[in-house]
PDB file of C-alpha atoms and ligand atoms in Angstrom:
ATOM      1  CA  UNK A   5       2.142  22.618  -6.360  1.00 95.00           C
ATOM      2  CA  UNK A   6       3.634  19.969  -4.388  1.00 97.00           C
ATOM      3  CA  UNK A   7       2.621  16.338  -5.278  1.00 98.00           C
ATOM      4  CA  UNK A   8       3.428  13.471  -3.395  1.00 98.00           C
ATOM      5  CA  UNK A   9       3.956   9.797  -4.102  1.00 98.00           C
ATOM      6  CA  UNK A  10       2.597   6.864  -2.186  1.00 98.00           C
ATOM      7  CA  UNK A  11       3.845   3.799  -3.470  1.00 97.00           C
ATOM      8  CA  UNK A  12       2.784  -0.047  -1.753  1.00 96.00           C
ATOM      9  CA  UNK A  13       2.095  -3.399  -2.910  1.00 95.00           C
ATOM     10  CA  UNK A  14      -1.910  -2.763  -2.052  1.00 97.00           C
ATOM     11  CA  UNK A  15      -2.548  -6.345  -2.029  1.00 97.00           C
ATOM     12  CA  UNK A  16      -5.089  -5.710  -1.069  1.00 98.00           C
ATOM     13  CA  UNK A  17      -5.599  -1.755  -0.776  1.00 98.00           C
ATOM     14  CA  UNK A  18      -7.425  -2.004   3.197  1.00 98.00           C
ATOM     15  CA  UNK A  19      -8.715   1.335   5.761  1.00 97.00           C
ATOM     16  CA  UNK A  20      -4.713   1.518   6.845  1.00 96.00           C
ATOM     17  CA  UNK A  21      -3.306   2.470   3.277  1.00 97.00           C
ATOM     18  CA  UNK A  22      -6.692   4.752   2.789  1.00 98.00           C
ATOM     19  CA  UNK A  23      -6.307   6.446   5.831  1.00 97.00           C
ATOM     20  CA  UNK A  24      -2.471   7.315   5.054  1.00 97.00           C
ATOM     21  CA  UNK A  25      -3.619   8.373   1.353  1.00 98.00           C
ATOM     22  CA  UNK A  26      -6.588  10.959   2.815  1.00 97.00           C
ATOM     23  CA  UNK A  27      -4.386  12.288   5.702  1.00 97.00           C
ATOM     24  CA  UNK A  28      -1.585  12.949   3.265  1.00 98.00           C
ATOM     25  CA  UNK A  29      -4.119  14.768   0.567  1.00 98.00           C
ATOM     26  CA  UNK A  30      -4.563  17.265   3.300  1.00 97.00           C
ATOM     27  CA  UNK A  31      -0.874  18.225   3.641  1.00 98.00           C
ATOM     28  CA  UNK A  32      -0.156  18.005  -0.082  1.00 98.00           C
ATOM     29  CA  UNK A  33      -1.811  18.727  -3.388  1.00 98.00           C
ATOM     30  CA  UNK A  34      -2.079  15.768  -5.444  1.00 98.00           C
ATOM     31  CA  UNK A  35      -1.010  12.378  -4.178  1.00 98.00           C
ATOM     32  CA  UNK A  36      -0.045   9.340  -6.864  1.00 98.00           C
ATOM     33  CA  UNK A  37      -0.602   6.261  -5.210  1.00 98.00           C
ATOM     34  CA  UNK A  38       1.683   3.967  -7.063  1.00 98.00           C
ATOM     35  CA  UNK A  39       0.800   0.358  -7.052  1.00 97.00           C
ATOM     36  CA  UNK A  40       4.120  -1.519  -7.428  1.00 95.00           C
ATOM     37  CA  UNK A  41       3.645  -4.537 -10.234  1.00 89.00           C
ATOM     38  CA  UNK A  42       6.990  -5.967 -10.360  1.00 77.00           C
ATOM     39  CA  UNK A  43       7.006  -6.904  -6.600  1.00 61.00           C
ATOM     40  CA  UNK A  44      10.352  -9.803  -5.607  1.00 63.00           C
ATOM     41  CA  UNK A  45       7.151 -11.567  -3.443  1.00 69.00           C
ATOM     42  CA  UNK A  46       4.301 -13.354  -4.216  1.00 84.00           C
ATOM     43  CA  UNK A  47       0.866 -11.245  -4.526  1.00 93.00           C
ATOM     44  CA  UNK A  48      -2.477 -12.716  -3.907  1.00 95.00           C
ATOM     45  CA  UNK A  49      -4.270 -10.420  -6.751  1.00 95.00           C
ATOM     46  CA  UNK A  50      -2.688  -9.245 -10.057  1.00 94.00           C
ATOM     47  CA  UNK A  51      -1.421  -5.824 -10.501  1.00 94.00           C
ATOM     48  CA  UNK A  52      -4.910  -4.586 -12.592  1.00 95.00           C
ATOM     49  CA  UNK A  53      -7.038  -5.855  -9.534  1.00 97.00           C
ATOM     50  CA  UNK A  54      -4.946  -4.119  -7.359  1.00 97.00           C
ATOM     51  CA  UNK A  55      -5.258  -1.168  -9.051  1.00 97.00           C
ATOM     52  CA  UNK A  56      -9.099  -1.391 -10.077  1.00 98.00           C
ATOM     53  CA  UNK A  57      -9.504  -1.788  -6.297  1.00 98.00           C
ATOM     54  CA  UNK A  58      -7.062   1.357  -5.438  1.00 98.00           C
ATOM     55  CA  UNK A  59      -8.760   3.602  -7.846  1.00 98.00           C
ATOM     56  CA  UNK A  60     -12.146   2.282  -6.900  1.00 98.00           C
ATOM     57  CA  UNK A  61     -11.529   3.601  -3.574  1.00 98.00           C
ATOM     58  CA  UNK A  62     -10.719   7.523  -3.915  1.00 98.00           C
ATOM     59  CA  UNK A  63     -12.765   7.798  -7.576  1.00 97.00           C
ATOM     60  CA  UNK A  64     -14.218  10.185  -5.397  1.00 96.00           C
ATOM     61  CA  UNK A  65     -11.460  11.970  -4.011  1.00 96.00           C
ATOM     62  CA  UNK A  66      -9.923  14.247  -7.291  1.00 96.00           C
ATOM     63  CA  UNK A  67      -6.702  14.884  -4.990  1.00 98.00           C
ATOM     64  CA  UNK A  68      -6.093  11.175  -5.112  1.00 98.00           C
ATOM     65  CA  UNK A  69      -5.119   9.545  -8.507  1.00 98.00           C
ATOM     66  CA  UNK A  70      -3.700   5.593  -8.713  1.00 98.00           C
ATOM     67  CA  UNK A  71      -0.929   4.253 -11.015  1.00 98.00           C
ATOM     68  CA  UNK A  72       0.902   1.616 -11.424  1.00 97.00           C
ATOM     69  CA  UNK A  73       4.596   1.772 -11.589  1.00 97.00           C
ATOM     70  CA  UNK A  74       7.501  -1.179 -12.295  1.00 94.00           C
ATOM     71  CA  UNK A  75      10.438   0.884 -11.930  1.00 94.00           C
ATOM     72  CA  UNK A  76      12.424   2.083  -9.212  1.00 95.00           C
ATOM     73  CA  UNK A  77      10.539   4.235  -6.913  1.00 96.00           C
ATOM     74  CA  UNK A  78      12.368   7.324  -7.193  1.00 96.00           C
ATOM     75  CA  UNK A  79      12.766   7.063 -10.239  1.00 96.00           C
ATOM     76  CA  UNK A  80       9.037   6.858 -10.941  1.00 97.00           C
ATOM     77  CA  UNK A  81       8.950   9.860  -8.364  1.00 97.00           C
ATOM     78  CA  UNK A  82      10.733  11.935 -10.781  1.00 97.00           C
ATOM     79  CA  UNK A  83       9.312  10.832 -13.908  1.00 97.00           C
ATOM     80  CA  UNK A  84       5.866  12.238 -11.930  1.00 97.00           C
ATOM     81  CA  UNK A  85       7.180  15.159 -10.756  1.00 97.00           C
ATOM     82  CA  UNK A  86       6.637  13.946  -7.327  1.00 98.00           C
ATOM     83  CA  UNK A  87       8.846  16.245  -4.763  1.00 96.00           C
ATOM     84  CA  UNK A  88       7.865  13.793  -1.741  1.00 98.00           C
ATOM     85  CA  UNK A  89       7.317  10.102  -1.054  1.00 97.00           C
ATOM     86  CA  UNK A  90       5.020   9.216   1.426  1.00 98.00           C
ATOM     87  CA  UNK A  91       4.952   6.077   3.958  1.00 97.00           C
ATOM     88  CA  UNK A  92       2.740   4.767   6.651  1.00 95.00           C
ATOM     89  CA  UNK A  93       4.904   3.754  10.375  1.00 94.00           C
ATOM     90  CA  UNK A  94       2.589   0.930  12.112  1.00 92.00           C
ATOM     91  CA  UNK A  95       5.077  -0.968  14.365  1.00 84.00           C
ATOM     92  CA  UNK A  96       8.195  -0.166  15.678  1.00 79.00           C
ATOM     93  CA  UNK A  97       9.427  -3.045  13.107  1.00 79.00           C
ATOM     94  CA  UNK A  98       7.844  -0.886  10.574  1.00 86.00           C
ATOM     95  CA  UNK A  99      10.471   1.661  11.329  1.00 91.00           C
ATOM     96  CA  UNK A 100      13.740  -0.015  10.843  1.00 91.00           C
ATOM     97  CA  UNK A 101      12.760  -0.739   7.129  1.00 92.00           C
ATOM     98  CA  UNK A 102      11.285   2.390   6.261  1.00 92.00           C
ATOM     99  CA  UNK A 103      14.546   3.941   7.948  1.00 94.00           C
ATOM    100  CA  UNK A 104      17.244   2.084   5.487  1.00 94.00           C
ATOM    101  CA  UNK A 105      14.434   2.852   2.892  1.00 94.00           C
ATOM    102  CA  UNK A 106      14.580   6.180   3.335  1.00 94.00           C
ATOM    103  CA  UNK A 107      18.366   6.440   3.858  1.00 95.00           C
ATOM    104  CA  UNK A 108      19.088   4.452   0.475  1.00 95.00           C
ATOM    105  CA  UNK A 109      16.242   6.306  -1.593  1.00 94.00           C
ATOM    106  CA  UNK A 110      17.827   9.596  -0.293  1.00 93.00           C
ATOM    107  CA  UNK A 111      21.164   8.405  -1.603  1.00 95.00           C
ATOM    108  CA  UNK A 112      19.675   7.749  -5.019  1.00 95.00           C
ATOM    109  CA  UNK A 113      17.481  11.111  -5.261  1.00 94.00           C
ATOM    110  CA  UNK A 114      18.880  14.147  -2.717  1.00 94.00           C
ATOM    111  CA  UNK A 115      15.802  16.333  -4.266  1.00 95.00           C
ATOM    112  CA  UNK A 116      13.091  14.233  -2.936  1.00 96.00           C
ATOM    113  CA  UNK A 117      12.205  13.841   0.702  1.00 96.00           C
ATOM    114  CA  UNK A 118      10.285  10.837   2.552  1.00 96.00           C
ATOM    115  CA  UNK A 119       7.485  11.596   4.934  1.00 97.00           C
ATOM    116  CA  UNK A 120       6.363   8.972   7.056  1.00 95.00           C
ATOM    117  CA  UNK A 121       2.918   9.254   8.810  1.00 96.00           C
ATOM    118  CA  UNK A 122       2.269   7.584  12.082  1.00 94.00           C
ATOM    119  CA  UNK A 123      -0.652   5.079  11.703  1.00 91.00           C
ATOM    120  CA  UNK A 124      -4.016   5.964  13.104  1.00 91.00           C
ATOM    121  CA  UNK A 125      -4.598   3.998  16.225  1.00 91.00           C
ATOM    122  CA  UNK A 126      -7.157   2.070  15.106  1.00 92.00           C
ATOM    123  CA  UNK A 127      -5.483   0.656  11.860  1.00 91.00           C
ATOM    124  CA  UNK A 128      -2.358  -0.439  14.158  1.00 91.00           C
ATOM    125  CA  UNK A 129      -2.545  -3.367  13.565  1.00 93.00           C
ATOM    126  CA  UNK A 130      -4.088  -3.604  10.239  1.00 95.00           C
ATOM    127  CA  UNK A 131      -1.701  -5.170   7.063  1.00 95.00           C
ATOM    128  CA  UNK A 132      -2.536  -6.518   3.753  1.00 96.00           C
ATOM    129  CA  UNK A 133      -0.902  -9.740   5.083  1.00 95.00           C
ATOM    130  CA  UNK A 134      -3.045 -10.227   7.983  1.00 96.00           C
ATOM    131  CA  UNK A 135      -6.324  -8.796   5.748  1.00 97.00           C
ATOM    132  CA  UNK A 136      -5.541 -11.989   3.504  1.00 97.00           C
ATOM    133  CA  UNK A 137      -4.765 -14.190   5.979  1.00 96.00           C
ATOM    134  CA  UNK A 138      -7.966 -13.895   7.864  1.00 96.00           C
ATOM    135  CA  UNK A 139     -10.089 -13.572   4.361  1.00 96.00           C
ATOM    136  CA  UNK A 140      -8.723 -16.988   3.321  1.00 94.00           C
ATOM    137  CA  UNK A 141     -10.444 -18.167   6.788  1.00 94.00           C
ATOM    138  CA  UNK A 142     -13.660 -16.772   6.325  1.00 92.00           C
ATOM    139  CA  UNK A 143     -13.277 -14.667   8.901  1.00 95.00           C
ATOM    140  CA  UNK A 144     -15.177 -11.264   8.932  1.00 96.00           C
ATOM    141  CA  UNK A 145     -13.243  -8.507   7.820  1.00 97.00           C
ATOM    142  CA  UNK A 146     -15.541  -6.145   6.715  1.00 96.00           C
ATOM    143  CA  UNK A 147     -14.075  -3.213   9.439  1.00 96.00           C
ATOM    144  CA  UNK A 148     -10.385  -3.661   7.748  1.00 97.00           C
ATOM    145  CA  UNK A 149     -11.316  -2.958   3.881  1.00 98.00           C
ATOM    146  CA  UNK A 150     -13.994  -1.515   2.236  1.00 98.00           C
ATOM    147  CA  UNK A 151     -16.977  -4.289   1.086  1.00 98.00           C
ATOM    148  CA  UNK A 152     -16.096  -4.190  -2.486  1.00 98.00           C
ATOM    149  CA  UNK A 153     -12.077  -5.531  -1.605  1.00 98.00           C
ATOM    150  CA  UNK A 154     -13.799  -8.054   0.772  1.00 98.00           C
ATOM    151  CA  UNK A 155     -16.227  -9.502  -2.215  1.00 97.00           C
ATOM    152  CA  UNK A 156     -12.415  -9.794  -4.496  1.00 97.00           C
ATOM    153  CA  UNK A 157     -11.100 -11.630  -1.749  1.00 97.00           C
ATOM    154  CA  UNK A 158     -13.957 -13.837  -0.853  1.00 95.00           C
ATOM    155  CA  UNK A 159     -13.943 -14.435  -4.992  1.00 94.00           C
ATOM    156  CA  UNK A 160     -10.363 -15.180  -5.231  1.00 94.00           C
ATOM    157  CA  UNK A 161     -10.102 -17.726  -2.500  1.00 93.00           C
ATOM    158  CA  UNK A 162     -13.123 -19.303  -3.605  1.00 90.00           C
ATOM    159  CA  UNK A 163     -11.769 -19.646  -7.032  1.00 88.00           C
ATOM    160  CA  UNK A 164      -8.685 -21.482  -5.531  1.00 84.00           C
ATOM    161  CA  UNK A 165     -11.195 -23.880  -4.425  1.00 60.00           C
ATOM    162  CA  UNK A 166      -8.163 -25.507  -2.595  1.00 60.00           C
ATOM    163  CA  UNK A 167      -8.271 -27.165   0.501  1.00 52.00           C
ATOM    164  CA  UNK A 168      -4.881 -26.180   2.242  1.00 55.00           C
ATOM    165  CA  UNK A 169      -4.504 -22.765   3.135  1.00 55.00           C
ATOM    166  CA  UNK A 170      -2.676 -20.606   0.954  1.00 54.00           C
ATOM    167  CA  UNK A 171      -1.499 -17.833   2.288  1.00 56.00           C
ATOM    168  CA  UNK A 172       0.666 -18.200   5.639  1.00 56.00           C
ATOM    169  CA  UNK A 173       1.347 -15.672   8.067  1.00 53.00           C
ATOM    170  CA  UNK A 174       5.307 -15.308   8.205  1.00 53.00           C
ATOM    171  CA  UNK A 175       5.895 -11.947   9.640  1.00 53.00           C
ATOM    172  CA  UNK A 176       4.452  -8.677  10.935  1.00 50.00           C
ATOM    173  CA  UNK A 177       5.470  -7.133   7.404  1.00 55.00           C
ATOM    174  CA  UNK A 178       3.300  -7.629   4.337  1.00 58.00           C
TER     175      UNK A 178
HETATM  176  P1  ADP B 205       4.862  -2.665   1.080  1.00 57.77           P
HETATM  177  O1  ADP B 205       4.501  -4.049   0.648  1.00 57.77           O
HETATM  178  O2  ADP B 205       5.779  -1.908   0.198  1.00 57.77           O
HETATM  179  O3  ADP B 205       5.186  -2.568   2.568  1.00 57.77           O
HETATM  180  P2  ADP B 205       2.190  -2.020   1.465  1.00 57.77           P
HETATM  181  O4  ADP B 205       1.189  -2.081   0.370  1.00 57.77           O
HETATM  182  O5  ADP B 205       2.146  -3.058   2.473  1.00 57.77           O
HETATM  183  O6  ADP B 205       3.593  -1.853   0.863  1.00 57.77           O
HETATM  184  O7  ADP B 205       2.066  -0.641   2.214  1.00 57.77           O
HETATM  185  C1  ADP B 205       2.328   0.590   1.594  1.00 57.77           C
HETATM  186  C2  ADP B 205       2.578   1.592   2.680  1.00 57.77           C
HETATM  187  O8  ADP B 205       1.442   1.645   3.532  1.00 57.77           O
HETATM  188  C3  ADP B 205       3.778   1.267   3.578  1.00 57.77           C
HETATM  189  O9  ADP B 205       4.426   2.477   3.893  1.00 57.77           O
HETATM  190  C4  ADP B 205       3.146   0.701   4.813  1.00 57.77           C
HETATM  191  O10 ADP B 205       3.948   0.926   5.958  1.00 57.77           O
HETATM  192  C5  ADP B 205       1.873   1.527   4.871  1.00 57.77           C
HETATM  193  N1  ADP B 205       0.859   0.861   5.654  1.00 57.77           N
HETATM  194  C6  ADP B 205       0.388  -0.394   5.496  1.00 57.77           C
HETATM  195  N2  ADP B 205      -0.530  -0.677   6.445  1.00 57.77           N
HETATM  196  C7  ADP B 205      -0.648   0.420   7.213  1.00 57.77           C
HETATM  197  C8  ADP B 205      -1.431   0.764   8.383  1.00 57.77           C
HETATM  198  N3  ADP B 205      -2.266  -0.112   8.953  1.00 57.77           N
HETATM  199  N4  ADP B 205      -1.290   2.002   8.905  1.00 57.77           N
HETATM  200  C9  ADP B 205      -0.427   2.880   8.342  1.00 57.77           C
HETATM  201  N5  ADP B 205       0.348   2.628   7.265  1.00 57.77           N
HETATM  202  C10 ADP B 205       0.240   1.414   6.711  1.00 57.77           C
END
């Protein structure tokens, strides 16, 4: 029984992350998606809405189950019995970060490996950054995340009722 771990931010969880999470329940038999609560940036929704909207998504798909984690990831790894972790690659900016990732989480746990899946064409381009970005807008992003995200976003920006924009685009990264 291999089980592998997919940790993010998932703020918001959008078709990118889901599509990583399905294609790597095919190669494995039990992914954890972790949803990391004690992230050094800013998130847009707390770490329960992010996970209410992560387990939302696959409470159909029993290979799938969501947790949240505040520890170090390979350390959470272990405590799950997790043998892999598993990563999305989008951009080739993607890659340099997931490489020293990689490198430094192998130095902390030799007995787990990282597997990084290539992005499906279509979700290229797709982030949680951008996803928020164009939400806070009002622009239509009802292809990038399923409706029920898209209703927590419109909510949340509504309840900001604010006038400047609040989130900024900085980088590619999210
Ligand atoms: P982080 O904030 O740690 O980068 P995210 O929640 O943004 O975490 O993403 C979690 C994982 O999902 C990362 O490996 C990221 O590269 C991957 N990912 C995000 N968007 C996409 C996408 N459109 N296609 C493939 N993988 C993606």
């Amino acid at each position: 029984m291999i089980r592998a771990f997919f940790p993010g931010s998932f703020d918001p969880i959008h078709y990118g992350h889901i599509d990583i999470a399905s294609r790597a329940s095919r190669l494995f038999d039990e992914v954890v998606i972790g949803v990391y609560n004690k992230p050094m940036k800013n998130m847009l929704f707390t770490p329960e809405e992010r996970i209410a909207m992560a387990k939302r998504t696959f409470e159909e798909e029993p290979k799938i189950v969501v947790q949240g984690y505040n520890k170090l990831t390979v350390d959470f790894a272990r405590e799950i019995n997790a043998k892999v972790i598993v990563r999305g690659l989008r951009v080739f900016s993607d890659f340099e970060y997931e490489f020293r990732m990689a490198l430094a989480n192998h130095r902390l746990a030799q007995d787990i490996e990282v597997v990084a899946l290539i992005t499906n064409e279509e979700h290229t381009f797709l982030s949680s950054t951008t996803v928020r970005e164009i939400a806070s807008l009002g622009g239509n992003i009802s292809t990038m995340v399923p409706s029920y995200v898209a209703e927590a976003l419109n909510q949340k920006f509504a309840e900001m009722n604010d006038d400047r924009p609040n989130v900024h685009m900085t980088s590619l990264r999210d």
